[in-house]
Amino acid sequence: MNELDLHEVGVRGINSQLLSLPKNTNEKHWVIHNPKGQHSIAVGLDAPLQIDIRGHVGFYCGGMNSHAELTIHGHAGVGTAENMMSGVVWVKGNSSESAGATGNGGLLVIEGDASSRCGISMKGIDIVVGGSVGHMSAFMAQRGNLIVCGDAGDALGDSIYEARLYVKGKVASLGADCIEKEMQAEHLADLERLLKAANRKEKPSDFRRYGSARKLYNFSVDHADAY
Amino acid sequence: MCGIVGLYLKNPKLKPKLGKMFKPMIIEMTNRGPDSAGVAIYRNPVKKTQTKFSLAHDDANYDWKKIDVGLEKALKCDCTVKKIGNHCILVTTGKEPAVIAWLKAHHPQVRVVGSGHTIEIFKEVGLPANVYDKFDLDEAAGTHIIGHTRMATESAVTTAGSHPFATGADLCLVHNGSLSNHNRLRESLRKEGMDFQTENDTEVAAAYMTSKLRGGATLKEALEDGLRDLDGFYTFLVGTADGFAVVRDPIACKHAVMAETDDWVAMATEYRAIAHLPGADNAKIWEPEPTIVYTWGGHA
């Protein structure tokens, strides 16, 4: 295990150390102390590292991540794991706005609540939220799965494309072109796999599925109000 | 951009350290707002018969004694002045409207930046660290303090356009965001007799609150009415005589985070501003929800 103290080396010191490691490095496990809410910690990683961050982080933690597995032992700020490509970002606490924004792949787990715009424009990432998500979550979501074990705020899945949304609790309201859809065997299998990966005890059959009505794909004057 | 920060002390033993505890909070927000900075600190309450004014003048060497002597003579009242940077704290037994009218008539370059019984407002262009030093805030004691670091967007970088903006006795407002209907709102508030010093959008929000409060609304009601009448993006932090209030617009894309321990309550645009406080690691931390008015200390 290797340790880095952000108070001593700063965000650049942490990131340049982690980014200098070759993909086949044997120094896989890194612990980061004193994150103090600083932004852009452990961004752009491209190696199968295991990283534990001890404390609360600021914005964009784990952004653009490939291969690495990050655990944030605290809360996370805005844009956690934004544009993640692969790997895992795991938040033990809550996460602020736009968690997993534009993520292409990998798994983002938030044990607590996520705020507004969780999974905005997601493009293939899987997101599992143990608590609730705020308004405008999965806005313009294109691909991937968003699983919410608590409730969802207003305008869930507004202008959604092909992402799949699963919510166990209440949905305050659905956004334009987002509808409830039938839960089929393949969806239950996806849910089971992802809940297991996120260490969740919820039953897949307790969730409801939401997705695109596909009415806004092409302009139709009948839907002018919804654009 | 812009950064807003607030600190309210629950533990009275910490009062002498208010300025020291707050300094790293506002400095951490420098890169959100390097154009100007300002604080409203609540300290040294004056007697019921007195009013405390925060005054500012562009000339750092301005002779405040002129105000002291002139006011005493004109209004037959007691006055004391204390110069702090290019600001001055005036404590007087003169009635507030009469003092303001006299200042406007005889010293139009003097700006009234705040008034009440406990509030003192200091604001100036420049980096937060320089502004903090200029007004000797490091050693300041008090019960609570709010601050703002400004990245100017819709109006000029001037001291008058810096936050906080006074909204009535012991009340002030700092704002992160931008309002889109401030020009029209300014015109209608002018018709109600409100006075404006700048083209700034936040000054309009402050005048709106002042007008609501004068009309008998509680702070909470004024903020809730604001959700309907103020169009734009905002997180507001309002300093009150005995605490502060926070509200975010319905879309809530201007960040805000709150934290509380047994000793203090803090609000900031970003958590990193709070991270410096003792006990922050184990504080209760949450994000204020859109359109909900959160208040501490006072009866909003």
Short mmCIF file of N, CA and C in Angstrom, two decimals, chain B residues 3-114:
data_model
loop_
_atom_site.label_atom_id
_atom_site.label_comp_id
_atom_site.label_asym_id
_atom_site.label_seq_id
_atom_site.Cartn_x
_atom_site.Cartn_y
_atom_site.Cartn_z
N GLY B 3 -18.38 33.20 -5.24
CA GLY B 3 -18.41 32.28 -4.11
C GLY B 3 -19.13 32.95 -2.95
N ILE B 4 -19.95 32.19 -2.24
CA ILE B 4 -20.55 32.74 -1.04
C ILE B 4 -20.28 31.83 0.15
N VAL B 5 -20.07 32.45 1.28
CA VAL B 5 -19.69 31.71 2.49
C VAL B 5 -20.36 32.35 3.71
N GLY B 6 -20.74 31.52 4.65
CA GLY B 6 -21.32 32.04 5.88
C GLY B 6 -20.93 31.16 7.05
N LEU B 7 -20.77 31.78 8.20
CA LEU B 7 -20.41 31.02 9.41
C LEU B 7 -21.19 31.58 10.58
N TYR B 8 -21.90 30.70 11.26
CA TYR B 8 -22.70 31.08 12.42
C TYR B 8 -22.21 30.25 13.60
N LEU B 9 -21.84 30.93 14.68
CA LEU B 9 -21.27 30.22 15.82
C LEU B 9 -22.35 29.84 16.82
N LYS B 10 -22.46 28.53 17.08
CA LYS B 10 -23.41 28.07 18.10
C LYS B 10 -22.77 28.11 19.47
N ASN B 11 -21.45 27.94 19.50
CA ASN B 11 -20.71 27.92 20.76
C ASN B 11 -20.15 29.32 21.04
N PRO B 12 -20.70 30.03 22.05
CA PRO B 12 -20.28 31.42 22.29
C PRO B 12 -18.78 31.56 22.61
N LYS B 13 -18.16 30.47 23.07
CA LYS B 13 -16.72 30.54 23.38
C LYS B 13 -15.88 30.82 22.14
N LEU B 14 -16.44 30.51 20.97
CA LEU B 14 -15.67 30.69 19.73
C LEU B 14 -15.73 32.13 19.20
N LYS B 15 -16.60 32.97 19.79
CA LYS B 15 -16.82 34.32 19.25
C LYS B 15 -15.54 35.12 18.99
N PRO B 16 -14.56 35.06 19.92
CA PRO B 16 -13.34 35.85 19.66
C PRO B 16 -12.59 35.38 18.41
N LYS B 17 -12.88 34.14 17.96
CA LYS B 17 -12.13 33.58 16.83
C LYS B 17 -12.89 33.68 15.51
N LEU B 18 -14.01 34.37 15.49
CA LEU B 18 -14.86 34.38 14.28
C LEU B 18 -14.08 34.78 13.03
N GLY B 19 -13.35 35.89 13.13
CA GLY B 19 -12.59 36.39 11.97
C GLY B 19 -11.53 35.40 11.51
N LYS B 20 -10.86 34.79 12.46
CA LYS B 20 -9.80 33.81 12.14
C LYS B 20 -10.37 32.56 11.50
N MET B 21 -11.51 32.11 12.02
CA MET B 21 -12.12 30.88 11.47
C MET B 21 -12.65 31.13 10.05
N PHE B 22 -13.11 32.35 9.81
CA PHE B 22 -13.75 32.65 8.53
C PHE B 22 -12.75 32.93 7.42
N LYS B 23 -11.57 33.40 7.80
CA LYS B 23 -10.58 33.82 6.78
C LYS B 23 -10.28 32.73 5.74
N PRO B 24 -9.91 31.51 6.17
CA PRO B 24 -9.64 30.50 5.13
C PRO B 24 -10.87 30.15 4.30
N MET B 25 -12.06 30.35 4.86
CA MET B 25 -13.29 30.05 4.10
C MET B 25 -13.40 30.99 2.90
N ILE B 26 -13.24 32.28 3.15
CA ILE B 26 -13.43 33.24 2.04
C ILE B 26 -12.23 33.19 1.08
N ILE B 27 -11.05 32.93 1.61
CA ILE B 27 -9.87 32.87 0.74
C ILE B 27 -9.93 31.65 -0.18
N GLU B 28 -10.48 30.55 0.32
CA GLU B 28 -10.62 29.35 -0.51
C GLU B 28 -11.54 29.62 -1.71
N MET B 29 -12.39 30.61 -1.61
CA MET B 29 -13.31 30.95 -2.71
C MET B 29 -12.72 32.01 -3.65
N THR B 30 -11.42 32.28 -3.55
CA THR B 30 -10.79 33.31 -4.38
C THR B 30 -10.95 33.01 -5.87
N ASN B 31 -10.70 31.76 -6.28
CA ASN B 31 -10.77 31.53 -7.73
C ASN B 31 -12.19 31.42 -8.26
N ARG B 32 -13.19 31.49 -7.40
CA ARG B 32 -14.56 31.67 -7.87
C ARG B 32 -14.90 33.14 -8.02
N GLY B 33 -14.09 34.02 -7.39
CA GLY B 33 -14.42 35.44 -7.45
C GLY B 33 -13.26 36.32 -7.07
N PRO B 34 -12.33 36.56 -8.01
CA PRO B 34 -11.15 37.36 -7.70
C PRO B 34 -11.35 38.86 -7.90
N ASP B 35 -12.55 39.31 -8.36
CA ASP B 35 -12.73 40.72 -8.70
C ASP B 35 -12.96 41.61 -7.49
N SER B 36 -13.77 41.14 -6.58
CA SER B 36 -14.02 41.92 -5.37
C SER B 36 -14.49 40.98 -4.28
N ALA B 37 -14.47 41.48 -3.06
CA ALA B 37 -14.92 40.65 -1.94
C ALA B 37 -15.58 41.54 -0.91
N GLY B 38 -16.42 40.93 -0.11
CA GLY B 38 -17.07 41.70 0.94
C GLY B 38 -17.56 40.78 2.03
N VAL B 39 -17.71 41.35 3.22
CA VAL B 39 -18.26 40.58 4.33
C VAL B 39 -19.28 41.43 5.07
N ALA B 40 -20.19 40.75 5.74
CA ALA B 40 -21.06 41.39 6.73
C ALA B 40 -20.80 40.66 8.03
N ILE B 41 -20.31 41.41 9.02
CA ILE B 41 -20.02 40.79 10.31
C ILE B 41 -20.98 41.36 11.35
N TYR B 42 -21.44 40.49 12.22
CA TYR B 42 -22.38 40.89 13.26
C TYR B 42 -21.64 40.92 14.58
N ARG B 43 -21.45 42.13 15.12
CA ARG B 43 -20.66 42.29 16.35
C ARG B 43 -21.03 43.60 17.03
N ASN B 44 -20.57 43.75 18.26
CA ASN B 44 -20.71 44.98 19.04
C ASN B 44 -22.07 45.64 18.88
N PRO B 45 -23.15 45.00 19.34
CA PRO B 45 -24.46 45.64 19.21
C PRO B 45 -24.51 46.99 19.92
N VAL B 46 -25.16 47.95 19.29
CA VAL B 46 -25.27 49.28 19.91
C VAL B 46 -26.59 49.36 20.70
N LYS B 47 -26.74 50.46 21.47
CA LYS B 47 -27.95 50.62 22.30
C LYS B 47 -29.18 50.77 21.40
N LYS B 48 -30.34 50.50 22.00
CA LYS B 48 -31.61 50.60 21.27
C LYS B 48 -31.83 51.98 20.68
N THR B 49 -31.32 53.01 21.39
CA THR B 49 -31.53 54.40 20.96
C THR B 49 -30.55 54.80 19.85
N GLN B 50 -29.61 53.90 19.55
CA GLN B 50 -28.58 54.23 18.55
C GLN B 50 -28.76 53.42 17.27
N THR B 51 -28.17 53.92 16.20
CA THR B 51 -28.10 53.16 14.95
C THR B 51 -26.64 53.12 14.51
N LYS B 52 -26.29 51.96 13.99
CA LYS B 52 -24.91 51.79 13.49
C LYS B 52 -24.94 51.78 11.96
N PHE B 53 -24.17 52.67 11.36
CA PHE B 53 -24.09 52.73 9.89
C PHE B 53 -22.72 52.26 9.42
N SER B 54 -22.69 51.50 8.34
CA SER B 54 -21.43 51.23 7.64
C SER B 54 -21.39 52.17 6.44
N LEU B 55 -20.39 53.04 6.40
CA LEU B 55 -20.26 54.02 5.32
C LEU B 55 -18.99 53.75 4.53
N ALA B 56 -19.01 54.10 3.25
CA ALA B 56 -17.82 53.90 2.42
C ALA B 56 -17.58 55.14 1.56
N HIS B 57 -16.31 55.37 1.24
CA HIS B 57 -15.93 56.47 0.35
C HIS B 57 -14.77 56.00 -0.51
N ASP B 58 -14.74 56.42 -1.78
CA ASP B 58 -13.67 55.95 -2.67
C ASP B 58 -12.29 56.40 -2.22
N ASP B 59 -12.21 57.54 -1.54
CA ASP B 59 -10.93 58.08 -1.08
C ASP B 59 -10.59 57.47 0.29
N ALA B 60 -9.52 56.66 0.32
CA ALA B 60 -9.13 55.99 1.56
C ALA B 60 -8.72 56.99 2.65
N ASN B 61 -8.36 58.23 2.23
CA ASN B 61 -7.95 59.23 3.23
C ASN B 61 -9.08 60.20 3.59
N TYR B 62 -10.27 59.84 3.24
CA TYR B 62 -11.41 60.71 3.49
C TYR B 62 -11.50 61.04 4.99
N ASP B 63 -11.80 62.29 5.29
CA ASP B 63 -11.85 62.73 6.69
C ASP B 63 -13.26 62.51 7.26
N TRP B 64 -13.43 61.41 7.97
CA TRP B 64 -14.76 61.05 8.50
C TRP B 64 -15.19 61.97 9.63
N LYS B 65 -14.25 62.69 10.20
CA LYS B 65 -14.55 63.63 11.29
C LYS B 65 -15.61 64.65 10.84
N LYS B 66 -15.55 64.99 9.53
CA LYS B 66 -16.51 65.95 8.96
C LYS B 66 -17.95 65.47 9.14
N ILE B 67 -18.12 64.16 8.98
CA ILE B 67 -19.45 63.55 9.13
C ILE B 67 -19.88 63.66 10.59
N ASP B 68 -18.95 63.27 11.45
CA ASP B 68 -19.20 63.27 12.90
C ASP B 68 -19.69 64.65 13.35
N VAL B 69 -18.87 65.67 13.08
CA VAL B 69 -19.16 67.04 13.53
C VAL B 69 -20.43 67.58 12.85
N GLY B 70 -20.50 67.38 11.55
CA GLY B 70 -21.63 67.91 10.77
C GLY B 70 -22.97 67.34 11.23
N LEU B 71 -22.99 66.02 11.44
CA LEU B 71 -24.23 65.36 11.85
C LEU B 71 -24.68 65.82 13.23
N GLU B 72 -23.71 65.88 14.14
CA GLU B 72 -24.04 66.28 15.53
C GLU B 72 -24.68 67.66 15.54
N LYS B 73 -24.12 68.53 14.71
CA LYS B 73 -24.60 69.90 14.66
C LYS B 73 -25.99 69.97 13.99
N ALA B 74 -26.11 69.27 12.86
CA ALA B 74 -27.35 69.37 12.07
C ALA B 74 -28.53 68.68 12.75
N LEU B 75 -28.27 67.50 13.30
CA LEU B 75 -29.39 66.72 13.85
C LEU B 75 -29.44 66.76 15.37
N LYS B 76 -28.50 67.50 15.98
CA LYS B 76 -28.43 67.59 17.45
C LYS B 76 -28.46 66.20 18.09
N CYS B 77 -27.54 65.36 17.59
CA CYS B 77 -27.47 63.98 18.08
C CYS B 77 -26.02 63.67 18.47
N ASP B 78 -25.84 62.55 19.16
CA ASP B 78 -24.48 62.08 19.47
C ASP B 78 -23.98 61.19 18.33
N CYS B 79 -22.69 61.32 18.03
CA CYS B 79 -22.09 60.49 16.98
C CYS B 79 -20.69 60.04 17.38
N THR B 80 -20.32 58.83 16.97
CA THR B 80 -18.91 58.45 17.02
C THR B 80 -18.59 57.84 15.66
N VAL B 81 -17.38 58.05 15.18
CA VAL B 81 -16.97 57.43 13.93
C VAL B 81 -15.69 56.64 14.16
N LYS B 82 -15.59 55.51 13.49
CA LYS B 82 -14.37 54.72 13.54
C LYS B 82 -14.00 54.34 12.11
N LYS B 83 -12.84 54.79 11.69
CA LYS B 83 -12.39 54.53 10.32
C LYS B 83 -11.80 53.12 10.25
N ILE B 84 -12.25 52.34 9.29
CA ILE B 84 -11.66 51.01 9.05
C ILE B 84 -11.47 50.89 7.54
N GLY B 85 -10.20 50.91 7.09
CA GLY B 85 -9.94 50.93 5.65
C GLY B 85 -10.57 52.17 5.04
N ASN B 86 -11.24 51.99 3.86
CA ASN B 86 -11.95 53.14 3.28
C ASN B 86 -13.42 53.15 3.69
N HIS B 87 -13.71 52.43 4.76
CA HIS B 87 -15.05 52.44 5.33
C HIS B 87 -15.01 53.15 6.69
N CYS B 88 -16.18 53.38 7.22
CA CYS B 88 -16.27 53.99 8.54
C CYS B 88 -17.51 53.45 9.23
N ILE B 89 -17.38 53.14 10.51
CA ILE B 89 -18.55 52.72 11.29
C ILE B 89 -19.02 53.95 12.08
N LEU B 90 -20.21 54.39 11.76
CA LEU B 90 -20.81 55.55 12.42
C LEU B 90 -21.89 55.05 13.37
N VAL B 91 -21.74 55.43 14.67
CA VAL B 91 -22.79 55.11 15.64
C VAL B 91 -23.41 56.43 16.08
N THR B 92 -24.74 56.50 15.95
CA THR B 92 -25.38 57.79 16.22
C THR B 92 -26.76 57.61 16.85
N THR B 93 -27.17 58.62 17.60
CA THR B 93 -28.54 58.63 18.14
C THR B 93 -29.50 59.29 17.15
N GLY B 94 -28.94 59.79 16.05
CA GLY B 94 -29.78 60.40 15.02
C GLY B 94 -30.71 59.38 14.40
N LYS B 95 -31.88 59.82 13.96
CA LYS B 95 -32.85 58.90 13.34
C LYS B 95 -32.36 58.52 11.94
N GLU B 96 -32.54 57.25 11.60
CA GLU B 96 -31.96 56.71 10.38
C GLU B 96 -32.34 57.50 9.10
N PRO B 97 -33.63 57.77 8.87
CA PRO B 97 -33.97 58.50 7.62
C PRO B 97 -33.33 59.89 7.57
N ALA B 98 -33.25 60.55 8.74
CA ALA B 98 -32.67 61.90 8.78
C ALA B 98 -31.17 61.85 8.50
N VAL B 99 -30.51 60.84 9.05
CA VAL B 99 -29.06 60.70 8.82
C VAL B 99 -28.79 60.46 7.33
N ILE B 100 -29.58 59.56 6.75
CA ILE B 100 -29.38 59.22 5.34
C ILE B 100 -29.66 60.46 4.46
N ALA B 101 -30.72 61.19 4.78
CA ALA B 101 -31.05 62.38 4.00
C ALA B 101 -29.94 63.44 4.12
N TRP B 102 -29.41 63.59 5.32
CA TRP B 102 -28.35 64.59 5.53
C TRP B 102 -27.09 64.20 4.75
N LEU B 103 -26.74 62.91 4.81
CA LEU B 103 -25.55 62.44 4.08
C LEU B 103 -25.71 62.69 2.59
N LYS B 104 -26.87 62.38 2.06
CA LYS B 104 -27.14 62.53 0.64
C LYS B 104 -27.03 64.00 0.22
N ALA B 105 -27.52 64.87 1.08
CA ALA B 105 -27.52 66.30 0.75
C ALA B 105 -26.13 66.93 0.89
N HIS B 106 -25.38 66.51 1.89
CA HIS B 106 -24.12 67.20 2.20
C HIS B 106 -22.87 66.44 1.79
N HIS B 107 -22.96 65.13 1.74
CA HIS B 107 -21.78 64.33 1.36
C HIS B 107 -22.21 63.24 0.39
N PRO B 108 -22.60 63.65 -0.83
CA PRO B 108 -23.17 62.65 -1.76
C PRO B 108 -22.19 61.55 -2.16
N GLN B 109 -20.88 61.78 -1.97
CA GLN B 109 -19.92 60.73 -2.33
C GLN B 109 -19.83 59.61 -1.28
N VAL B 110 -20.41 59.89 -0.12
CA VAL B 110 -20.40 58.86 0.92
C VAL B 110 -21.54 57.87 0.65
N ARG B 111 -21.19 56.58 0.60
CA ARG B 111 -22.21 55.55 0.35
C ARG B 111 -22.58 54.87 1.67
N VAL B 112 -23.88 54.72 1.90
CA VAL B 112 -24.34 53.94 3.05
C VAL B 112 -24.39 52.48 2.59
N VAL B 113 -23.52 51.64 3.13
CA VAL B 113 -23.50 50.24 2.67
C VAL B 113 -24.25 49.31 3.62
N GLY B 114 -24.58 49.80 4.80
CA GLY B 114 -25.36 48.96 5.71
C GLY B 114 -25.77 49.75 6.93
#
